[in-house]
Amino acid sequence: MPVCSILVAASMLAAPKTRQVGPGQKYSTPCKAIAAASDGDTIEIDARGQYIGDVCIISKNRLTLRGVNGRPKLDAAGKVAGGKGLWVVAGNDTVVENLEFTGAAVLGDNNGAGIRLEGKNLTVRNCYFHHNQDGILTGWESGTVRVEHSEFGWNGYADGMAHNIYVGGTEKFILHASYMHHSIGGNVVKSRAAVNLITNNRISSETGDGSYELDLPNGGQALVLGNVIQQGAESQNEHMIEFGSEG
């Protein structure tokens, strides 16, 4: 076979695939499709399926994980992958769209996350995180973390160490057009990123008993623009926004 034909065949074999999850599909649960995936694949999760206790580590890069036919509910039911989260994203350049994450809890550490990011560059769009110990929890050096058109509520833990969303000391955090509310114990939004772009959100503790509405303890560059920020009567801290208190 000519060399050019071999190269064409190899590129066809390596082309990204769309993998279907749900009733009547090849993969019955998201984690089965994730285990079979290759870099660059798209995984479409049917909202008509039930995905309870299906937790896993995502190690492939450039995956897109998307809910279809409605918004699928991923219920950890108290289970976590690697003692960390419902999905532990170890790969890079991951996109998560139109999914619901709930029920992630770690006994003892009390920081079970809907998504625990250990790779770099995460984009979350049109998702709902609720009743986890952390909605999203990232490590350090996680590149850019982008959250858009999403909702986070009733995440956290009574000791105040877990939060609706907690972004570690990474390069950039973008939070746009999202509804962040009812944190439990911790902050409604917390980020240690070097650059924070917080725009056009509703950030309100409402009847939650959390601390700050927006906590940026490491300072850095921050644009907080076009948001509605509201502190509820049960808040544990009289201040709404905290900036640079930890250097």
GROMACS .gro file of C-alpha atoms in nm:
model
  247
    1MET     CA    1   0.000   0.000   0.000
    2PRO     CA    2   0.140   0.347  -0.086
    3VAL     CA    3   0.260   0.555   0.206
    4CYS     CA    4  -0.003   0.825   0.144
    5SER     CA    5  -0.282   0.564   0.169
    6ILE     CA    6  -0.147   0.439   0.500
    7LEU     CA    7  -0.140   0.792   0.639
    8VAL     CA    8  -0.497   0.861   0.526
    9ALA     CA    9  -0.619   0.535   0.681
   10ALA     CA   10  -0.442   0.611   1.007
   11SER     CA   11  -0.595   0.960   1.025
   12MET     CA   12  -0.943   0.817   0.965
   13LEU     CA   13  -0.899   0.569   1.249
   14ALA     CA   14  -0.791   0.850   1.480
   15ALA     CA   15  -1.081   1.083   1.396
   16PRO     CA   16  -1.287   1.194   1.698
   17LYS     CA   17  -1.609   1.005   1.761
   18THR     CA   18  -1.946   1.092   1.910
   19ARG     CA   19  -2.045   0.833   2.171
   20GLN     CA   20  -2.410   0.800   2.273
   21VAL     CA   21  -2.514   0.723   2.632
   22GLY     CA   22  -2.858   0.622   2.753
   23PRO     CA   23  -3.145   0.376   2.707
   24GLY     CA   24  -3.096   0.166   2.396
   25GLN     CA   25  -2.751   0.312   2.326
   26LYS     CA   26  -2.414   0.137   2.317
   27TYR     CA   27  -2.318   0.285   2.655
   28SER     CA   28  -2.565   0.262   2.942
   29THR     CA   29  -2.382   0.511   3.166
   30PRO     CA   30  -2.156   0.812   3.112
   31CYS     CA   31  -1.859   0.647   3.282
   32LYS     CA   32  -1.869   0.351   3.042
   33ALA     CA   33  -1.848   0.590   2.750
   34ILE     CA   34  -1.574   0.790   2.922
   35ALA     CA   35  -1.371   0.472   2.972
   36ALA     CA   36  -1.398   0.392   2.599
   37ALA     CA   37  -1.332   0.745   2.476
   38SER     CA   38  -1.026   0.875   2.298
   39ASP     CA   39  -0.885   1.226   2.297
   40GLY     CA   40  -1.116   1.471   2.123
   41ASP     CA   41  -1.434   1.261   2.144
   42THR     CA   42  -1.782   1.395   2.218
   43ILE     CA   43  -2.004   1.208   2.464
   44GLU     CA   44  -2.377   1.277   2.442
   45ILE     CA   45  -2.577   1.176   2.750
   46ASP     CA   46  -2.951   1.119   2.710
   47ALA     CA   47  -3.164   1.280   2.982
   48ARG     CA   48  -3.406   0.987   2.965
   49GLY     CA   49  -3.152   0.761   3.141
   50GLN     CA   50  -3.091   0.722   3.513
   51TYR     CA   51  -2.732   0.767   3.625
   52ILE     CA   52  -2.702   0.702   3.998
   53GLY     CA   53  -2.369   0.630   4.166
   54ASP     CA   54  -2.188   0.642   3.830
   55VAL     CA   55  -1.863   0.816   3.929
   56CYS     CA   56  -1.529   0.809   3.749
   57ILE     CA   57  -1.196   0.969   3.661
   58ILE     CA   58  -1.168   1.140   3.321
   59SER     CA   59  -0.812   1.114   3.191
   60LYS     CA   60  -0.856   1.183   2.817
   61ASN     CA   61  -0.798   1.529   2.669
   62ARG     CA   62  -1.028   1.758   2.469
   63LEU     CA   63  -1.346   1.571   2.560
   64THR     CA   64  -1.687   1.733   2.521
   65LEU     CA   65  -1.950   1.588   2.755
   66ARG     CA   66  -2.300   1.707   2.671
   67GLY     CA   67  -2.656   1.639   2.785
   68VAL     CA   68  -2.920   1.588   2.516
   69ASN     CA   69  -3.301   1.549   2.515
   70GLY     CA   70  -3.321   1.762   2.828
   71ARG     CA   71  -3.070   1.797   3.110
   72PRO     CA   72  -2.946   1.460   3.245
   73LYS     CA   73  -2.913   1.425   3.622
   74LEU     CA   74  -2.588   1.271   3.747
   75ASP     CA   75  -2.650   1.167   4.107
   76ALA     CA   76  -2.338   1.054   4.293
   77ALA     CA   77  -2.561   0.920   4.572
   78GLY     CA   78  -2.276   0.975   4.818
   79LYS     CA   79  -2.013   0.801   4.602
   80VAL     CA   80  -1.697   0.966   4.471
   81ALA     CA   81  -1.417   0.866   4.233
   82GLY     CA   82  -1.071   0.856   4.386
   83GLY     CA   83  -1.210   0.990   4.713
   84LYS     CA   84  -1.260   1.329   4.541
   85GLY     CA   85  -1.566   1.380   4.325
   86LEU     CA   86  -1.844   1.261   4.099
   87TRP     CA   87  -1.622   1.337   3.801
   88VAL     CA   88  -1.249   1.382   3.860
   89VAL     CA   89  -1.126   1.558   3.546
   90ALA     CA   90  -0.757   1.475   3.504
   91GLY     CA   91  -0.750   1.548   3.129
   92ASN     CA   92  -0.699   1.887   2.967
   93ASP     CA   93  -0.932   2.113   2.766
   94THR     CA   94  -1.258   1.957   2.884
   95VAL     CA   95  -1.599   2.099   2.795
   96VAL     CA   96  -1.909   2.010   3.002
   97GLU     CA   97  -2.251   2.122   2.880
   98ASN     CA   98  -2.612   2.087   2.994
   99LEU     CA   99  -2.567   1.846   3.286
  100GLU     CA  100  -2.684   1.832   3.649
  101PHE     CA  101  -2.444   1.723   3.926
  102THR     CA  102  -2.560   1.633   4.276
  103GLY     CA  103  -2.489   1.412   4.575
  104ALA     CA  104  -2.106   1.416   4.591
  105ALA     CA  105  -1.979   1.371   4.948
  106VAL     CA  106  -1.652   1.257   5.107
  107LEU     CA  107  -1.669   1.141   5.466
  108GLY     CA  108  -1.399   1.294   5.683
  109ASP     CA  109  -1.257   1.546   5.433
  110ASN     CA  110  -1.604   1.685   5.356
  111ASN     CA  111  -1.496   1.819   5.015
  112GLY     CA  112  -1.663   1.586   4.765
  113ALA     CA  113  -1.714   1.778   4.441
  114GLY     CA  114  -1.953   1.755   4.151
  115ILE     CA  115  -1.645   1.815   3.936
  116ARG     CA  116  -1.293   1.797   4.078
  117LEU     CA  117  -1.050   1.948   3.827
  118GLU     CA  118  -0.695   1.813   3.826
  119GLY     CA  119  -0.615   1.878   3.459
  120LYS     CA  120  -0.603   2.214   3.279
  121ASN     CA  121  -0.867   2.429   3.112
  122LEU     CA  122  -1.228   2.349   3.196
  123THR     CA  123  -1.537   2.505   3.038
  124VAL     CA  124  -1.880   2.450   3.199
  125ARG     CA  125  -2.195   2.575   3.026
  126ASN     CA  126  -2.564   2.551   3.113
  127CYS     CA  127  -2.508   2.315   3.406
  128TYR     CA  128  -2.663   2.284   3.752
  129PHE     CA  129  -2.461   2.189   4.062
  130HIS     CA  130  -2.651   2.137   4.386
  131HIS     CA  131  -2.627   1.951   4.718
  132ASN     CA  132  -2.260   1.857   4.680
  133GLN     CA  133  -1.994   1.941   4.935
  134ASP     CA  134  -1.824   2.146   4.661
  135GLY     CA  135  -1.994   2.225   4.333
  136ILE     CA  136  -1.665   2.256   4.145
  137LEU     CA  137  -1.329   2.227   4.320
  138THR     CA  138  -1.006   2.286   4.127
  139GLY     CA  139  -0.643   2.228   4.201
  140TRP     CA  140  -0.363   2.478   4.143
  141GLU     CA  141  -0.221   2.549   3.796
  142SER     CA  142  -0.550   2.454   3.630
  143GLY     CA  143  -0.518   2.697   3.339
  144THR     CA  144  -0.846   2.876   3.262
  145VAL     CA  145  -1.167   2.778   3.438
  146ARG     CA  146  -1.475   2.915   3.260
  147VAL     CA  147  -1.832   2.884   3.392
  148GLU     CA  148  -2.119   3.030   3.188
  149HIS     CA  149  -2.500   3.028   3.206
  150SER     CA  150  -2.497   2.783   3.498
  151GLU     CA  151  -2.649   2.750   3.844
  152PHE     CA  152  -2.486   2.655   4.176
  153GLY     CA  153  -2.690   2.618   4.493
  154TRP     CA  154  -2.688   2.436   4.829
  155ASN     CA  155  -2.327   2.323   4.793
  156GLY     CA  156  -2.089   2.339   5.089
  157TYR     CA  157  -2.044   2.195   5.436
  158ALA     CA  158  -2.107   2.324   5.786
  159ASP     CA  159  -1.735   2.360   5.872
  160GLY     CA  160  -1.703   2.644   5.618
  161MET     CA  161  -1.419   2.476   5.425
  162ALA     CA  162  -1.629   2.371   5.125
  163HIS     CA  163  -1.800   2.612   4.886
  164ASN     CA  164  -2.049   2.647   4.604
  165ILE     CA  165  -1.747   2.680   4.375
  166TYR     CA  166  -1.381   2.693   4.478
  167VAL     CA  167  -1.116   2.777   4.219
  168GLY     CA  168  -0.756   2.727   4.330
  169GLY     CA  169  -0.452   2.940   4.248
  170THR     CA  170  -0.472   2.908   3.872
  171GLU     CA  171  -0.426   3.153   3.584
  172LYS     CA  172  -0.781   3.272   3.515
  173PHE     CA  173  -1.138   3.223   3.637
  174ILE     CA  174  -1.430   3.344   3.427
  175LEU     CA  175  -1.780   3.342   3.575
  176HIS     CA  176  -2.047   3.481   3.345
  177ALA     CA  177  -2.426   3.500   3.337
  178SER     CA  178  -2.472   3.245   3.615
  179TYR     CA  179  -2.689   3.215   3.927
  180MET     CA  180  -2.491   3.140   4.243
  181HIS     CA  181  -2.688   3.103   4.565
  182HIS     CA  182  -2.753   2.928   4.901
  183SER     CA  183  -2.402   2.821   4.995
  184ILE     CA  184  -2.379   2.602   5.305
  185GLY     CA  185  -2.114   2.713   5.556
  186GLY     CA  186  -1.863   2.833   5.296
  187ASN     CA  187  -1.865   3.104   5.030
  188VAL     CA  188  -2.108   3.150   4.745
  189VAL     CA  189  -1.810   3.202   4.509
  190LYS     CA  190  -1.442   3.161   4.602
  191SER     CA  191  -1.142   3.196   4.373
  192ARG     CA  192  -0.768   3.223   4.422
  193ALA     CA  193  -0.701   3.271   4.050
  194ALA     CA  194  -0.452   3.537   3.939
  195VAL     CA  195  -0.717   3.691   3.711
  196ASN     CA  196  -1.090   3.686   3.790
  197LEU     CA  197  -1.358   3.803   3.547
  198ILE     CA  198  -1.693   3.801   3.730
  199THR     CA  199  -1.957   3.947   3.499
  200ASN     CA  200  -2.335   3.964   3.473
  201ASN     CA  201  -2.414   3.710   3.744
  202ARG     CA  202  -2.663   3.691   4.029
  203ILE     CA  203  -2.463   3.607   4.342
  204SER     CA  204  -2.691   3.585   4.644
  205SER     CA  205  -2.675   3.386   4.966
  206GLU     CA  206  -3.052   3.433   5.011
  207THR     CA  207  -3.152   3.204   5.303
  208GLY     CA  208  -2.816   3.022   5.300
  209ASP     CA  209  -2.582   3.038   5.600
  210GLY     CA  210  -2.255   3.077   5.413
  211SER     CA  211  -1.983   3.342   5.451
  212TYR     CA  212  -1.878   3.583   5.174
  213GLU     CA  213  -2.082   3.619   4.857
  214LEU     CA  214  -1.759   3.667   4.661
  215ASP     CA  215  -1.423   3.572   4.813
  216LEU     CA  216  -1.101   3.655   4.624
  217PRO     CA  217  -0.849   3.600   4.905
  218ASN     CA  218  -0.532   3.618   4.694
  219GLY     CA  219  -0.615   3.947   4.525
  220GLY     CA  220  -0.464   3.965   4.177
  221GLN     CA  221  -0.654   4.124   3.889
  222ALA     CA  222  -1.032   4.126   3.921
  223LEU     CA  223  -1.316   4.265   3.712
  224VAL     CA  224  -1.650   4.247   3.896
  225LEU     CA  225  -1.900   4.405   3.658
  226GLY     CA  226  -2.275   4.397   3.599
  227ASN     CA  227  -2.356   4.156   3.884
  228VAL     CA  228  -2.643   4.154   4.131
  229ILE     CA  229  -2.489   4.066   4.469
  230GLN     CA  230  -2.719   4.011   4.766
  231GLN     CA  231  -2.645   3.906   5.123
  232GLY     CA  232  -2.909   3.715   5.316
  233ALA     CA  233  -2.997   3.752   5.681
  234GLU     CA  234  -2.839   3.416   5.773
  235SER     CA  235  -2.496   3.501   5.631
  236GLN     CA  236  -2.209   3.437   5.875
  237ASN     CA  237  -2.009   3.737   5.757
  238GLU     CA  238  -2.111   4.101   5.747
  239HIS     CA  239  -1.898   4.165   5.436
  240MET     CA  240  -2.019   4.072   5.088
  241ILE     CA  241  -1.692   4.085   4.892
  242GLU     CA  242  -1.348   3.995   5.026
  243PHE     CA  243  -1.031   4.079   4.831
  244GLY     CA  244  -0.664   4.014   4.902
  245SER     CA  245  -0.678   3.930   5.271
  246GLU     CA  246  -0.438   3.637   5.227
  247GLY     CA  247  -0.184   3.818   5.008
   0.00000   0.00000   0.00000
